[in-house]
PDB file of C-alpha atoms in Angstrom:
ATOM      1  CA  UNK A   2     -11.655 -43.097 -28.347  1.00 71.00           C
ATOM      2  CA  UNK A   3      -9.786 -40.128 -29.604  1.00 77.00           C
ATOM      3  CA  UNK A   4     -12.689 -37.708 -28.522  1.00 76.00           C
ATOM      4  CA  UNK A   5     -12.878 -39.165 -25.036  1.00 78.00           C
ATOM      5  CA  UNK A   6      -8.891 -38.681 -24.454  1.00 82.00           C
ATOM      6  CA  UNK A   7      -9.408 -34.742 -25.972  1.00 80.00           C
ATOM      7  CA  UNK A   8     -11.969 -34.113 -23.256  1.00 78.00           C
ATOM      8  CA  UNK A   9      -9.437 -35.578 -20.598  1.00 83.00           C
ATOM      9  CA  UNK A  10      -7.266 -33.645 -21.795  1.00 81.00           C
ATOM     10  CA  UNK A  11      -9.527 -30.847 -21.900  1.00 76.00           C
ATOM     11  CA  UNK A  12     -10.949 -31.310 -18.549  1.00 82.00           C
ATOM     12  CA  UNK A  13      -7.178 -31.309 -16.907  1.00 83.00           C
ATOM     13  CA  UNK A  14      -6.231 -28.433 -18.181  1.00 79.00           C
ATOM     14  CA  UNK A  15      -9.259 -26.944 -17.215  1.00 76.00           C
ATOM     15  CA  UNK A  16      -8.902 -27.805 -13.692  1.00 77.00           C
ATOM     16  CA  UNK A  17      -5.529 -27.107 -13.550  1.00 83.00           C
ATOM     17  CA  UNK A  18      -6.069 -23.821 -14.881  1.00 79.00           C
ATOM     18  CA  UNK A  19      -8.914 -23.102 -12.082  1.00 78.00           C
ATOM     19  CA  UNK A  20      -6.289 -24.225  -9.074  1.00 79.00           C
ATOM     20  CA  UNK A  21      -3.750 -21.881 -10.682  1.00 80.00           C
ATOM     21  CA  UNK A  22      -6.329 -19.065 -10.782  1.00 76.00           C
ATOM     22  CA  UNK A  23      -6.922 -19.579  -7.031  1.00 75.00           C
ATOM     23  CA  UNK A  24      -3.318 -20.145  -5.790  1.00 74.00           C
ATOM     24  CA  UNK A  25      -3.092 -16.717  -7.536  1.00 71.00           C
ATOM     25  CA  UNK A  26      -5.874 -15.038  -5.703  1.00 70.00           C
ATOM     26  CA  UNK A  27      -4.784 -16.463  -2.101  1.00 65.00           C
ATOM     27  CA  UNK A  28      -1.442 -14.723  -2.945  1.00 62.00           C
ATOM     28  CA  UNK A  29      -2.607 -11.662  -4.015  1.00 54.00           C
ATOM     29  CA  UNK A  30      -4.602 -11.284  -1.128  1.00 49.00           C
ATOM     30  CA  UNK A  31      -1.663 -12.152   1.185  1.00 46.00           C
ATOM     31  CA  UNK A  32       0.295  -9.168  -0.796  1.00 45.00           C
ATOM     32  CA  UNK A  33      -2.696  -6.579  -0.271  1.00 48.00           C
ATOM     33  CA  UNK A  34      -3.049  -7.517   3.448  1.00 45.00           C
ATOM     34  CA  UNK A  35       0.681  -7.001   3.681  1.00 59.00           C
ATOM     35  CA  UNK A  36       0.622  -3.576   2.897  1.00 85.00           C
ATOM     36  CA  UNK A  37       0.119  -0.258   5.010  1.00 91.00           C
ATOM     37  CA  UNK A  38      -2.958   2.062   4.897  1.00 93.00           C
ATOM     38  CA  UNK A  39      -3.153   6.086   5.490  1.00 95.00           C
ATOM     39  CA  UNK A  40      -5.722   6.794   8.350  1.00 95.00           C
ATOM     40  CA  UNK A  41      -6.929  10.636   7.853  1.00 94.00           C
ATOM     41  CA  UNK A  42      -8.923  11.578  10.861  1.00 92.00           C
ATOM     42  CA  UNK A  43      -8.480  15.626   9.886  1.00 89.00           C
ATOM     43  CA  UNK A  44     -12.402  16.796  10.398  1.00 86.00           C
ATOM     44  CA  UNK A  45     -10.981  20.742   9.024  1.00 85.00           C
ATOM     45  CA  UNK A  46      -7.782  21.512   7.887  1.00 84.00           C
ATOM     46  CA  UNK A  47      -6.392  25.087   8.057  1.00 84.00           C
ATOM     47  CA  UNK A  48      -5.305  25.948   4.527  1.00 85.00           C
ATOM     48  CA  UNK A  49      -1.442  26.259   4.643  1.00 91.00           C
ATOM     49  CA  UNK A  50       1.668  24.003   4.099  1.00 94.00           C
ATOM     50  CA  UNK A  51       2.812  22.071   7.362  1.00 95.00           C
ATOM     51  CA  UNK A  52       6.250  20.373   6.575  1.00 95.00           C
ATOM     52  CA  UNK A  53       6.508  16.846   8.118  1.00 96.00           C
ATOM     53  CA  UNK A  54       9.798  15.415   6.695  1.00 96.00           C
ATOM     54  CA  UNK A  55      12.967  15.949   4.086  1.00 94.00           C
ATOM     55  CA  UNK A  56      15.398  13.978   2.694  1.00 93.00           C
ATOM     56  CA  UNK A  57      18.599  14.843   0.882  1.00 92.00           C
ATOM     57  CA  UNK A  58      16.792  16.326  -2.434  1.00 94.00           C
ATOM     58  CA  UNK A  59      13.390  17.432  -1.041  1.00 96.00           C
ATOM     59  CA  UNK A  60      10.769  18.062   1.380  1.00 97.00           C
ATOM     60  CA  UNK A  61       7.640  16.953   2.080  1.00 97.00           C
ATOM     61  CA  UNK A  62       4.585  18.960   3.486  1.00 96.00           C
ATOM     62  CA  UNK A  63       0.805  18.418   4.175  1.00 95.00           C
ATOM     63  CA  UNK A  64      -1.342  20.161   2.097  1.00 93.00           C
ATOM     64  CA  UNK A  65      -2.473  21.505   5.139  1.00 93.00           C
ATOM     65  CA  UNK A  66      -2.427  21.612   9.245  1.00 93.00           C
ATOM     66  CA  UNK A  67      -2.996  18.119  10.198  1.00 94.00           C
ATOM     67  CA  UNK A  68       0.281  16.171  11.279  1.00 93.00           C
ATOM     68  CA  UNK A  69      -1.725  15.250  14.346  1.00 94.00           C
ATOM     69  CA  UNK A  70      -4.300  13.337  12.142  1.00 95.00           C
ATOM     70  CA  UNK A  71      -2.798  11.364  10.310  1.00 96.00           C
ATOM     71  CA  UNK A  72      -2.359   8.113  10.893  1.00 97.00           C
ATOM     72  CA  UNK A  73      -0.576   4.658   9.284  1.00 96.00           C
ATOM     73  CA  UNK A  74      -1.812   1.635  10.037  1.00 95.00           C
ATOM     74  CA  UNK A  75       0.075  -1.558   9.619  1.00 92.00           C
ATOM     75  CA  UNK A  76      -0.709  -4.816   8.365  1.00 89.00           C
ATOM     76  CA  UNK A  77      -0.722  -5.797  12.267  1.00 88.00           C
ATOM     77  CA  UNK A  78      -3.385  -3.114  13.522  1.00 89.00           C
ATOM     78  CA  UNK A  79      -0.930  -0.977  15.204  1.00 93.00           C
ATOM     79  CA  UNK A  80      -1.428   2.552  14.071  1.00 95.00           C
ATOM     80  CA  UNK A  81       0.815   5.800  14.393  1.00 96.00           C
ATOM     81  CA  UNK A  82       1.391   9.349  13.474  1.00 97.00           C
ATOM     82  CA  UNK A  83       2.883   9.599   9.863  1.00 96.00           C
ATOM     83  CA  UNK A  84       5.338  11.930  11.516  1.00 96.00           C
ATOM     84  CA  UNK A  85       6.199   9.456  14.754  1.00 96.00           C
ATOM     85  CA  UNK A  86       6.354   6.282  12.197  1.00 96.00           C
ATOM     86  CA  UNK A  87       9.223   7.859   9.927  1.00 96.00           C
ATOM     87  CA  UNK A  88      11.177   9.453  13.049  1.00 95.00           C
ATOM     88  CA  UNK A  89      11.350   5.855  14.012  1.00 95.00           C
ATOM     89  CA  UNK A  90      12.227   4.286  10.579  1.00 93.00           C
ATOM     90  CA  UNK A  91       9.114   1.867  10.572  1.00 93.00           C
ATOM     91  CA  UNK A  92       8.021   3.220   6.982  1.00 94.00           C
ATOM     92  CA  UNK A  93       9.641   5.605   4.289  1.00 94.00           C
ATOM     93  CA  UNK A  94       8.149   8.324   2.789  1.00 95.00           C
ATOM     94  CA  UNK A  95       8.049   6.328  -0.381  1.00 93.00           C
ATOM     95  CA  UNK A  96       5.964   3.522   0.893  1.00 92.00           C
ATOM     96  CA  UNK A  97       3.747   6.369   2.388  1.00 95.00           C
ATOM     97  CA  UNK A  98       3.223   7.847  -0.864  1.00 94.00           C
ATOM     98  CA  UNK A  99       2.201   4.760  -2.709  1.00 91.00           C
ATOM     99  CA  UNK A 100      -0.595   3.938   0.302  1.00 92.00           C
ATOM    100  CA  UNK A 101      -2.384   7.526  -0.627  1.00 92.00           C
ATOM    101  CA  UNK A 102      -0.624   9.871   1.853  1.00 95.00           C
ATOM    102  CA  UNK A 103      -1.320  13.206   0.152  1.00 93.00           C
ATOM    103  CA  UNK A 104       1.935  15.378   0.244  1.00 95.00           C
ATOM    104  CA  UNK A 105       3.371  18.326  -1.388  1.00 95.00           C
ATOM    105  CA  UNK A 106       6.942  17.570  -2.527  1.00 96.00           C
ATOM    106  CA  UNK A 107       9.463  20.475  -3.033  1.00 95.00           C
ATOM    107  CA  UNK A 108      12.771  20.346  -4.641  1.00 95.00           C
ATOM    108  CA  UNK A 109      15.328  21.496  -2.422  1.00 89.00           C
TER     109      UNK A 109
END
């Protein structure tokens, strides 16, 4: 009798455990889908800095010529020029860093 209420016990937690596992999945799916993803569509890039952006303590430059290949694509579809997409304020350059965007970043 003990035994069998052990294994019910067992089993529960088991399956409890399992439904947790997946609740976690679903949400870190929904979390990855949410984010936004660099597009580089640069075939040759001539080898010098091209500055896209600045803030208050630094700038930001493409390692090289190709502000008019790259692209951010939003959880939506919609894609943009890097450049075009923070002269309207629909990402920051800290949001396009952690996505992959490859930038040089000088101290002012």
């Amino acid at each position: 009798m003990r035994k069998k209420r052990i294994y019910i016990i067992l089993i529960t937690l088991a399956v409890i455990a399992v439904i947790i596992g997946i609740i976690l999945a679903f949400k870190n799916k929904e979390l990855r889908s949410n984010r936004i993803q660099i597009i580089d569509a640069s075939y040759m890039c001539s080898e010098a800095l091209e500055k896209f952006y600045e803030d208050d303590k630094y700038t930001y430059s493409f390692p090289c010529i190709k502000s008019s290949s790259v692209f951010v694509k939003f959880p939506n579809g919609n894609k943009m020029l890097v450049i075009k997409a923070l002269e309207e304020e629909k990402v920051t350059i800290d949001e396009l860093i952690s996505a992959g965007l490859e930038v040089v970043k000088k101290e002012k």
